[in-house]
Short mmCIF file of C-alpha atoms in Angstrom, two decimals:
data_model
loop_
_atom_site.label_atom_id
_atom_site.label_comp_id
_atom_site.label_asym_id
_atom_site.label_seq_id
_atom_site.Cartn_x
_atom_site.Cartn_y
_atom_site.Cartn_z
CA UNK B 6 131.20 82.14 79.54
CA UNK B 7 128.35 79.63 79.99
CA UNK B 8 125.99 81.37 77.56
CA UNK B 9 128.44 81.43 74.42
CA UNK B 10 128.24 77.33 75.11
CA UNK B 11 130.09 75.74 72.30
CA UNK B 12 131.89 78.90 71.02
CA UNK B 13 133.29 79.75 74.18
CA UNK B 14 136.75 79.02 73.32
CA UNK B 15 136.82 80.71 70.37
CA UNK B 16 135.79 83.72 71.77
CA UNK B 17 138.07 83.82 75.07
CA UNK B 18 140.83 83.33 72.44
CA UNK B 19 140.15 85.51 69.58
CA UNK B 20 137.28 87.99 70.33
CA UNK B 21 137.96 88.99 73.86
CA UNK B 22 141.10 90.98 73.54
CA UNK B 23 139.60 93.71 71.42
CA UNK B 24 135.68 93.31 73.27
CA UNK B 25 136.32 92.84 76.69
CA UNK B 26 137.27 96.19 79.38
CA UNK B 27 138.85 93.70 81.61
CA UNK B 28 141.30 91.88 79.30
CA UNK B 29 145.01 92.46 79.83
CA UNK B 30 146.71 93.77 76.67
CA UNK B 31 150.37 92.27 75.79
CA UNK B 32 153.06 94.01 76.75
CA UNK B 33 153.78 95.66 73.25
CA UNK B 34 151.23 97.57 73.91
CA UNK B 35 153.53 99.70 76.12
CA UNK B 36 155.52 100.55 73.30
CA UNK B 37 155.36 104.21 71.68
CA UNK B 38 153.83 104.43 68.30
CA UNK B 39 151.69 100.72 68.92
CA UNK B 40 150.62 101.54 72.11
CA UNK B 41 148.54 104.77 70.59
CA UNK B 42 147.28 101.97 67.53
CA UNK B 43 146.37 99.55 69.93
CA UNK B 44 144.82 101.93 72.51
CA UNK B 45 142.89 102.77 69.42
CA UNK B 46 141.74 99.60 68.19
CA UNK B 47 141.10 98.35 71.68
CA UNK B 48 138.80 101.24 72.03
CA UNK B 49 136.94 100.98 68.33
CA UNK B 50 136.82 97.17 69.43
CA UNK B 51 134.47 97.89 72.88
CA UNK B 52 132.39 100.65 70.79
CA UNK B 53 130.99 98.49 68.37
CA UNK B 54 130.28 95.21 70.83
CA UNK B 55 131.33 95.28 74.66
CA UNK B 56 131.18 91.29 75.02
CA UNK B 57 131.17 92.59 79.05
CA UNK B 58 127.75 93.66 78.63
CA UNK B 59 127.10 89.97 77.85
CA UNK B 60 129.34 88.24 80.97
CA UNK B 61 128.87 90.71 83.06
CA UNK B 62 126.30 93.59 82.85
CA UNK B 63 122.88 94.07 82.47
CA UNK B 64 121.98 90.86 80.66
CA UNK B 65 123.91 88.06 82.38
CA UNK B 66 121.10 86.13 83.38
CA UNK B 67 119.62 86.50 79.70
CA UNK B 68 120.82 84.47 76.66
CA UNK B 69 123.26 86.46 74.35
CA UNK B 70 121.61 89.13 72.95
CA UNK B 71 120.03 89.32 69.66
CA UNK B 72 122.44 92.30 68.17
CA UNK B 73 124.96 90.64 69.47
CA UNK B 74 124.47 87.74 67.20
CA UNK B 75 123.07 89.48 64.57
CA UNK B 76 127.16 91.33 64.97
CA UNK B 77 129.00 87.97 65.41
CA UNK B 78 127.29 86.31 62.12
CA UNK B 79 128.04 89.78 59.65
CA UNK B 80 131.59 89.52 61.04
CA UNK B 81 132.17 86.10 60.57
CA UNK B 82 130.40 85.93 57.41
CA UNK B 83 131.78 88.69 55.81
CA UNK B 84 135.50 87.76 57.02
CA UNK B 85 136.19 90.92 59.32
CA UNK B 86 137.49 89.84 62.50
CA UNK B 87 140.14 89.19 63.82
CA UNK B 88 141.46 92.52 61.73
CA UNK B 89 144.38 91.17 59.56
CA UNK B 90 146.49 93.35 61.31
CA UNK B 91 145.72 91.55 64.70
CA UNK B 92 146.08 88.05 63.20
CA UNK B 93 149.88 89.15 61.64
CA UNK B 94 151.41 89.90 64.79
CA UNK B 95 148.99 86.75 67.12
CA UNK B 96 149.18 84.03 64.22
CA UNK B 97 146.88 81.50 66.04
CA UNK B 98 143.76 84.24 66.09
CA UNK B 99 142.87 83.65 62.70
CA UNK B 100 139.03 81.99 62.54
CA UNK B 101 139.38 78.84 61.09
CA UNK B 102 136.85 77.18 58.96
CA UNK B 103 136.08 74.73 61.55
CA UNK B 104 135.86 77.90 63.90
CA UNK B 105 133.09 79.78 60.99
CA UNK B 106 131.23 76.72 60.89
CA UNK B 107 130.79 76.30 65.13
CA UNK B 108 129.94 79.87 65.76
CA UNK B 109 127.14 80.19 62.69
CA UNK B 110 125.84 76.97 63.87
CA UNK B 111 125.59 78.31 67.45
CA UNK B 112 124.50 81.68 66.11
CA UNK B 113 121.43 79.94 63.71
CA UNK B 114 120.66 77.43 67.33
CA UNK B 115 120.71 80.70 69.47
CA UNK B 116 118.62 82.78 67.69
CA UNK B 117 116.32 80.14 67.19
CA UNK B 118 115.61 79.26 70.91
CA UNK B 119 115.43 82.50 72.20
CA UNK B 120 114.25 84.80 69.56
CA UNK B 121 112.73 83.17 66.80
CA UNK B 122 108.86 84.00 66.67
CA UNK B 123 108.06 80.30 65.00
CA UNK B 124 106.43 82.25 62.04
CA UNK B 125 108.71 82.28 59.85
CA UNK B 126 109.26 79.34 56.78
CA UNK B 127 112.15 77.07 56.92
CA UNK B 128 113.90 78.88 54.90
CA UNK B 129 113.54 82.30 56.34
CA UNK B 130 113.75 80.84 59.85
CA UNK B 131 117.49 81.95 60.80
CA UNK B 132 116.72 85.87 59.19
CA UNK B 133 117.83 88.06 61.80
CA UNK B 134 114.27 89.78 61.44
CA UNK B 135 111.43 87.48 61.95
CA UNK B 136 107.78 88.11 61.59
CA UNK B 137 105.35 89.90 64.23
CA UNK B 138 102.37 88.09 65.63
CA UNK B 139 99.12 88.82 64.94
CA UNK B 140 98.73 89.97 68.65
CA UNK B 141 99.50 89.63 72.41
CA UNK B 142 98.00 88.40 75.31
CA UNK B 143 96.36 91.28 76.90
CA UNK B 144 93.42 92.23 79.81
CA UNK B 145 90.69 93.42 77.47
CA UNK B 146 89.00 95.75 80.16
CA UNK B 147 92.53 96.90 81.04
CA UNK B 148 93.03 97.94 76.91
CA UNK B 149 89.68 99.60 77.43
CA UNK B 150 90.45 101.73 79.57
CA UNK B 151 94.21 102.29 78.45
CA UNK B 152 92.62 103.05 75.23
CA UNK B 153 90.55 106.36 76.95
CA UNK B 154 93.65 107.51 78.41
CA UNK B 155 95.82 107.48 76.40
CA UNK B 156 93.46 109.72 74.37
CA UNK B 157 92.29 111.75 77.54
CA UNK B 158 93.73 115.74 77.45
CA UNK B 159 93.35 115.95 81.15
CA UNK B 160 96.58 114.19 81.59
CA UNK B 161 98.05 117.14 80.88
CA UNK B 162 98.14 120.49 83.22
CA UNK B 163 96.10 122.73 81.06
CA UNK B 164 93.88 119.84 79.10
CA UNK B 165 95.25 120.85 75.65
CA UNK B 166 98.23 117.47 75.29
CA UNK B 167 97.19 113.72 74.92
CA UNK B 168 99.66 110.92 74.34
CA UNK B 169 97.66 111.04 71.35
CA UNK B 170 99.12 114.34 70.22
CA UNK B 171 102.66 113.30 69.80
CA UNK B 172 101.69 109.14 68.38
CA UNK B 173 98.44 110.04 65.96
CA UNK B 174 97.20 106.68 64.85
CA UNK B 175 96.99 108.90 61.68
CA UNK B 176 100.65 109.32 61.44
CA UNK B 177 101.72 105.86 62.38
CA UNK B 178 101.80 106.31 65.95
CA UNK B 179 104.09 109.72 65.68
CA UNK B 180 103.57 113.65 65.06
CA UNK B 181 105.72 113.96 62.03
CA UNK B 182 107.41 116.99 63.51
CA UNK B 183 111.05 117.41 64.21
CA UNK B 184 110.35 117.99 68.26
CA UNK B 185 107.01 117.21 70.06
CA UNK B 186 105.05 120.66 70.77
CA UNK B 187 103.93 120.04 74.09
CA UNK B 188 101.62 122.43 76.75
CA UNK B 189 102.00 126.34 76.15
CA UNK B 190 103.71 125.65 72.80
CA UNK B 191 106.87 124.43 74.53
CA UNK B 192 109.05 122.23 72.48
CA UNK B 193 111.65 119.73 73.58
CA UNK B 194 114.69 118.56 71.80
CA UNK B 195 114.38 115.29 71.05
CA UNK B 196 111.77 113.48 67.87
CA UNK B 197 108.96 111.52 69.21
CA UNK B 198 109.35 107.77 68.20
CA UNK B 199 106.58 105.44 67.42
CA UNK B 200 104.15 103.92 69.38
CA UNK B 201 103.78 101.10 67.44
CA UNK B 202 105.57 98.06 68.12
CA UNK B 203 107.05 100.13 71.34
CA UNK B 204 105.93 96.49 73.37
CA UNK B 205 109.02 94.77 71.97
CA UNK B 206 111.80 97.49 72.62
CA UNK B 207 114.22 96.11 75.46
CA UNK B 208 113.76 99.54 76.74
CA UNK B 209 111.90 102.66 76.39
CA UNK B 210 112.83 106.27 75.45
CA UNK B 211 116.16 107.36 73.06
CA UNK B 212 117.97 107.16 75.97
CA UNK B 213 116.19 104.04 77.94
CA UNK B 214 115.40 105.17 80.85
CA UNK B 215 111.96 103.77 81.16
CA UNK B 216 112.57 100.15 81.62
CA UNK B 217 109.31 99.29 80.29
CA UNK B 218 106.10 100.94 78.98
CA UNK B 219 104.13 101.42 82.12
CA UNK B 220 107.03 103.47 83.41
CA UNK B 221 107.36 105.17 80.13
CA UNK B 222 103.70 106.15 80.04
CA UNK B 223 104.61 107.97 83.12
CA UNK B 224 107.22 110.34 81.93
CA UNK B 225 105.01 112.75 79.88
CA UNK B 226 102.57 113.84 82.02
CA UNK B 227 105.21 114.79 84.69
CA UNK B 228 107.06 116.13 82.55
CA UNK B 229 107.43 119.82 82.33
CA UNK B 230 107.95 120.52 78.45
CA UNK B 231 104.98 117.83 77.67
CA UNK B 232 102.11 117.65 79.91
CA UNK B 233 103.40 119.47 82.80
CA UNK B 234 101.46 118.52 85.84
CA UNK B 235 103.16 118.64 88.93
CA UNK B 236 101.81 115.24 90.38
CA UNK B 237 99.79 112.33 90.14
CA UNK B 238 97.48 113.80 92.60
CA UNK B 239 96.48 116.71 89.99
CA UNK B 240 95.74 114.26 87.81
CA UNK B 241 94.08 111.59 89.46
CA UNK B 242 91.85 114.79 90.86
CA UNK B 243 90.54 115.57 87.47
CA UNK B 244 89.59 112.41 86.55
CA UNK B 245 87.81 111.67 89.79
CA UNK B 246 85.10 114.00 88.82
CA UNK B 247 84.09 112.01 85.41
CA UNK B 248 81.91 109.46 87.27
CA UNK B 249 81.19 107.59 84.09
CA UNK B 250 85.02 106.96 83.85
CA UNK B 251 85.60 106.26 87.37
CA UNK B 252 82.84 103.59 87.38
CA UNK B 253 85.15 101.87 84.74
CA UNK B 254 88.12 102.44 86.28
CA UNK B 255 86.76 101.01 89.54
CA UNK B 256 85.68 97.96 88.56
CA UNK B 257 89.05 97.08 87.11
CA UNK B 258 91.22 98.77 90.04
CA UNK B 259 89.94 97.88 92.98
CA UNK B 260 92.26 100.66 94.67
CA UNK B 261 90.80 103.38 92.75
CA UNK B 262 92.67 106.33 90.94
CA UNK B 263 96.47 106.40 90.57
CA UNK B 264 99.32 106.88 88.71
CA UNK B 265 100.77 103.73 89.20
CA UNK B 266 97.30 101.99 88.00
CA UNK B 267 96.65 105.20 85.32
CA UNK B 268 100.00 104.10 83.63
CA UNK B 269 99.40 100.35 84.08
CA UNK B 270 96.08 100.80 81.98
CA UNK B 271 98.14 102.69 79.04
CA UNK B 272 100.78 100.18 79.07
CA UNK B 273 98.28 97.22 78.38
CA UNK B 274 96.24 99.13 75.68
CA UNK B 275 99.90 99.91 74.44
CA UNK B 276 100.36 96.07 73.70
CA UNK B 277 98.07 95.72 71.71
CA UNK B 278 99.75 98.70 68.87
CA UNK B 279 101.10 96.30 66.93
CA UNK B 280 101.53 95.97 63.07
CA UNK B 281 101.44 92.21 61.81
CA UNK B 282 100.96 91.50 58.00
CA UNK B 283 103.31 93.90 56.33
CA UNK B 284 104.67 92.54 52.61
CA UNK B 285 108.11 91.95 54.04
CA UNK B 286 106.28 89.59 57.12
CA UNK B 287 104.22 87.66 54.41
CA UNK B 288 107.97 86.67 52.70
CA UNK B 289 109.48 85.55 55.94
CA UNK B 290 106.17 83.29 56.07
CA UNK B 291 106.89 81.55 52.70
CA UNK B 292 104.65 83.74 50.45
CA UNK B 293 108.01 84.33 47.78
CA UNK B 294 105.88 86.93 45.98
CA UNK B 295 104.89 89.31 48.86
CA UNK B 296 108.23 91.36 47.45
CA UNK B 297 109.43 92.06 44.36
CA UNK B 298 112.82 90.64 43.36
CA UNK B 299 114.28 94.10 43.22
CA UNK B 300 112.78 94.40 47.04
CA UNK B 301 114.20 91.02 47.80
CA UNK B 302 117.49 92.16 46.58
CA UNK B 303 117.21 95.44 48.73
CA UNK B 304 116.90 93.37 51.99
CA UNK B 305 120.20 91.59 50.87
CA UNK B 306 121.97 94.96 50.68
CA UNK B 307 120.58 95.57 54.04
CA UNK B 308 122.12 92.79 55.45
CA UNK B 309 125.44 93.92 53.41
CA UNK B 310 125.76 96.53 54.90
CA UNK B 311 125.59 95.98 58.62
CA UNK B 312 122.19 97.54 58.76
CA UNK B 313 120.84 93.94 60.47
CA UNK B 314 123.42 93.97 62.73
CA UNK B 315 121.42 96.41 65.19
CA UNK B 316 118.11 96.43 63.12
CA UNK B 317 117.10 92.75 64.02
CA UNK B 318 114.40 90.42 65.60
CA UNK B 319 110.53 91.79 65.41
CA UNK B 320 110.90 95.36 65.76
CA UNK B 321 113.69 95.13 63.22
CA UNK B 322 115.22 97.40 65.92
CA UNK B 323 114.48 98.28 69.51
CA UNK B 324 116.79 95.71 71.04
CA UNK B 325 120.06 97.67 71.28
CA UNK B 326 121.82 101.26 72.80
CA UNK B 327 124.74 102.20 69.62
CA UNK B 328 126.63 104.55 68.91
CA UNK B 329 125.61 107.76 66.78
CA UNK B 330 129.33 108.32 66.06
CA UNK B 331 130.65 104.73 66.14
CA UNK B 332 133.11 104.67 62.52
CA UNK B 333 132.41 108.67 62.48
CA UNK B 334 132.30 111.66 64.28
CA UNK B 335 128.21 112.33 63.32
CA UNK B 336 127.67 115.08 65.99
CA UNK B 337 130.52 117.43 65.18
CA UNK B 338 129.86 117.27 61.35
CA UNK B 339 126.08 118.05 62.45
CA UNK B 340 126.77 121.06 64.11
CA UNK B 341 123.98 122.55 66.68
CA UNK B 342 124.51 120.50 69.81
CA UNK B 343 121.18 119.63 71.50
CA UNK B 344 120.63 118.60 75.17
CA UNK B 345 119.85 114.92 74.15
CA UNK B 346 122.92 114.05 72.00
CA UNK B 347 124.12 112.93 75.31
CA UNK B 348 122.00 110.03 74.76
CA UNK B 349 122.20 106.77 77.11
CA UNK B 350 125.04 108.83 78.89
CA UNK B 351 121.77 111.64 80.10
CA UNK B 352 120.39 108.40 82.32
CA UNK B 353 123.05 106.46 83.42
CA UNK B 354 125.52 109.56 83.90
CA UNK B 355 128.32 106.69 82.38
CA UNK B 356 130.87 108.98 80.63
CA UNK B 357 131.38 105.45 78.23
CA UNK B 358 127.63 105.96 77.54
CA UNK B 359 127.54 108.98 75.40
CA UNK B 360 126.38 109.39 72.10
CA UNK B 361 124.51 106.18 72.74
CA UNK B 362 121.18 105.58 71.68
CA UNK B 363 118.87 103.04 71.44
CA UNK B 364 118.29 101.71 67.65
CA UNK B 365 114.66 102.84 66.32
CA UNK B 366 112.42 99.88 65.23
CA UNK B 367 111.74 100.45 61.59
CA UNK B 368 108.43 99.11 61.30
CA UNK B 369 106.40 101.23 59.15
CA UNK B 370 109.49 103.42 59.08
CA UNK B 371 108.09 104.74 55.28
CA UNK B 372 105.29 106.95 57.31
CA UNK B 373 107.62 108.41 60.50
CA UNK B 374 109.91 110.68 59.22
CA UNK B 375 111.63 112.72 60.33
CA UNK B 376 114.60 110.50 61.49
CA UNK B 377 117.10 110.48 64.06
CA UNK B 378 116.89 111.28 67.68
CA UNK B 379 117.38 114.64 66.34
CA UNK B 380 114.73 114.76 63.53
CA UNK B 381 117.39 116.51 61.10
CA UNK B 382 116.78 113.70 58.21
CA UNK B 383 113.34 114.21 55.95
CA UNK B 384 114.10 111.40 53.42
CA UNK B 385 114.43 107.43 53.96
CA UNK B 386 117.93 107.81 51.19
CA UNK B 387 119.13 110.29 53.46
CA UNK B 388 118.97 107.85 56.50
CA UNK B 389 120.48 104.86 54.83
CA UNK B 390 123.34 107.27 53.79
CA UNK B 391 124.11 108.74 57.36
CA UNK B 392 124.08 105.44 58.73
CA UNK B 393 126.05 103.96 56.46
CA UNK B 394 129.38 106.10 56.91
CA UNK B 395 128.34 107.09 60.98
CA UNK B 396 127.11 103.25 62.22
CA UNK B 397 128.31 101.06 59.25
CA UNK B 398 131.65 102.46 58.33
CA UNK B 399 130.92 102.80 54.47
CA UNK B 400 129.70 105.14 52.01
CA UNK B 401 126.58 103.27 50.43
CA UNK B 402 126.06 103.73 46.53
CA UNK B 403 123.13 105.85 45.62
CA UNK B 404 121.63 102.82 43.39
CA UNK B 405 122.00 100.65 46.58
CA UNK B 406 120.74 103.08 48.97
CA UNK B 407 117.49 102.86 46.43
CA UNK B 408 117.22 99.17 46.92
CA UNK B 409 117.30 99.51 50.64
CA UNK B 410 114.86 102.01 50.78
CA UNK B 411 112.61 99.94 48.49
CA UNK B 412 113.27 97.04 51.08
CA UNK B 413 112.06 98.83 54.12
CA UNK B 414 109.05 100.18 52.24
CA UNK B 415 107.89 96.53 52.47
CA UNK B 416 107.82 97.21 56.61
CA UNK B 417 104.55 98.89 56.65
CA UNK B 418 101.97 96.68 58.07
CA UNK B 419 98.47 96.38 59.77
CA UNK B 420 96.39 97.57 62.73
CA UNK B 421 93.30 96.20 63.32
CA UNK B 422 93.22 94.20 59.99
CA UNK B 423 93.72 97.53 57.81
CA UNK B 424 97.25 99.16 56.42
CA UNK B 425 98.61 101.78 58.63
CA UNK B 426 97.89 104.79 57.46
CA UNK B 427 99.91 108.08 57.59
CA UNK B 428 101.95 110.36 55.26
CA UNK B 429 105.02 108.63 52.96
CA UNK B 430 108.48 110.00 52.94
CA UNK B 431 109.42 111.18 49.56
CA UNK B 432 112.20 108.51 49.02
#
């Protein structure tokens, strides 16, 4: 429990039973008629934040994660846990004042020295999303040459698909299509997410199975829907013959042509897609008239309603794997199953990890639709309303939604010192 620090207590005693797969449940749970409410809540408890994940999984030699904070402060600050139904029958659960006041202080000291950017005003500094940078460190000659192929067609089998296809520039780093079309006309089954901002995702893909974005840039051009070639070898054969490029190339890699080298050149030029500067960013720096007040407001309603609670840091998303059907059951009310509904469950082959996916960032969100792992949703209202009863819990008023979508308008930012350009959802 040494990374909860001073809250660690408070959390053994009063979060762990319901967030924890190794806790021992009291022995009422036994009992027919609680045992199926318990089993229940127990279960509702791990799906919406598996504090194991924190002890014990993938992250114990990181600080708590960002979500997870993000989670911790909308609970605490809106009064929600313990459930009241917990603290009737365990009286001494209830969070005290004292107990608010520790675990937003450690929250606000948290978040500050691990994922604050140092942009931000003082009094936007403890906002769950914080401003990008202008840029990152990168090798320029590396970017160069990233740059060339991640435009090049002859990473594909038949020299007709780029990575450029599926994230135009033009179209904020996606394709606006439901599915990707990739060689021969083949589609997949799963929407093509942004480029931009992709550096700052804690992993890569819907279902994260590129742990960063030199192994992501090597999934499409093996990959038999998308670019199709068999091996690096075709590839690297292709672009042997350009000697123009392989004088380039050579002077950087010493070794010459190969994937792993190809995909380390992508995944530098690929830091540098960032969008600084958007309207929202300039607020969080202390510019209080980068928004509108009725914008302003929106970003309060999107804290209201839980959106921040997975949307956070940066990216505003990109840092977490939730559940599509976490308060609802989104995928049988859809209808149509599709091979990658399986989600985070299609990598790890963890039965506990299906329907998981990893939370878009929603920078520039205004110019990628369609949304969704799926690409079902056309219209930024439509997305805050799915979310809202599948993720949130709660049916969010049309004059709200409105306000939120007004908010996350105010995403859209800069490459290269000019607005990102591409096509607007409707509303």
């Amino acid at each position: 429990m040494e990374k909860f620090a001073d809250v660690s207590g408070i959390v053994l005693e009063k979060c762990m039973a319901c967030h924890s797969r190794d806790y021992d449940l009291p022995f009422y749970a036994k009992i027919p008629g609680i045992k199926s409410i318990i089993e229940k809540d127990f279960n509702d408890g791990l799906r919406a934040m598996d504090l194991n994940q924190e002890l014990v999984g993938i992250n114990k030699n990181s600080p708590v994660s960002d979500p997870t904070l993000a989670k911790m402060e909308w609970v605490i600050t809106n009064d929600t846990m313990p459930p009241a139904k917990f603290t009737a029958v365990h009286w001494g659960s209830k969070v005290t004042a004292e107990d608010k006041k520790i675990i937003l202080n450690w929250v606000k000291e948290t978040r500050a020295a691990h994922y604050a950017t140092g942009l931000a005003s003082p009094e936007h500094a403890n906002e769950p999303l914080q401003p990008l940078p202008d840029k990152l460190p990168a090798n320029p000659d590396k970017v160069a040459l990233g740059e060339k192929l991640f435009n090049d067609k002859r990473l594909s089998q038949d020299n007709t698909v780029s990575c450029a296809t599926c994230h135009a520039f033009d179209k904020a780093g996606t394709d606006n299509k439901r599915f990707s079309e990739g060689v021969r006309k083949q589609v997949g089954d799963i929407n093509a997410p942004t480029v931009f901002n992709a550096v700052f995702n804690v992993k890569q893909f819907w279902n994260g199975r590129a742990a960063d974005l030199q192994e992501q840039a090597g999934g499409p051009p093996l990959n038999p829907i998308e670019m199709a070639c068999q091996n690096w070898d075709e590839i690297t054969a292709k672009l042997a013959q350009d000697p123009e490029l392989t004088a380039q190339f050579t002077a950087v890699y010493k070794d010459g042509w190969s994937g792993e080298n190809i995909t380390d050149a992508i995944a530098e030029y690929e830091k540098t897609l960032i969008t600084p500067n958007s309207r929202f960013d300039k607020w969080l720096k202390g510019d209080s008239t980068a928004i509108s007040a009725y914008e302003q407001e929106g970003y309060q309603k999107f804290k209201q309603y839980r959106c921040s609670s997975c949307h956070v840091g940066q990216s505003v998303g990109g840092q977490s794997f939730e559940y599509m059907d976490l308060k609802k059951d989104y995928f049988a009310e859809r209808g149509n199953p599709l091979g990658s509904d399986s989600g985070l469950e299609g990598f790890t082959k963890n039965p506990l990890d299906l329907h998981k996916f990893k939370v878009p960032n929603l920078r520039n969100v205004e110019l990628t639709a369609p949304y969704l792992h799926d690409g079902t949703v056309e219209t930024l209202d439509e997305a805050v309303r799915i979310m809202g009863i599948y993720l949130s819990g709660m049916e969010v008023p049309e004059s709200d939604r409105a306000q939120i979508v007004a908010f996350m308008r105010t995403l859209t930012g800069e490459f290269n010192g000019k607005p990102l350009t591409g096509e607007k959802a409707d509303k």
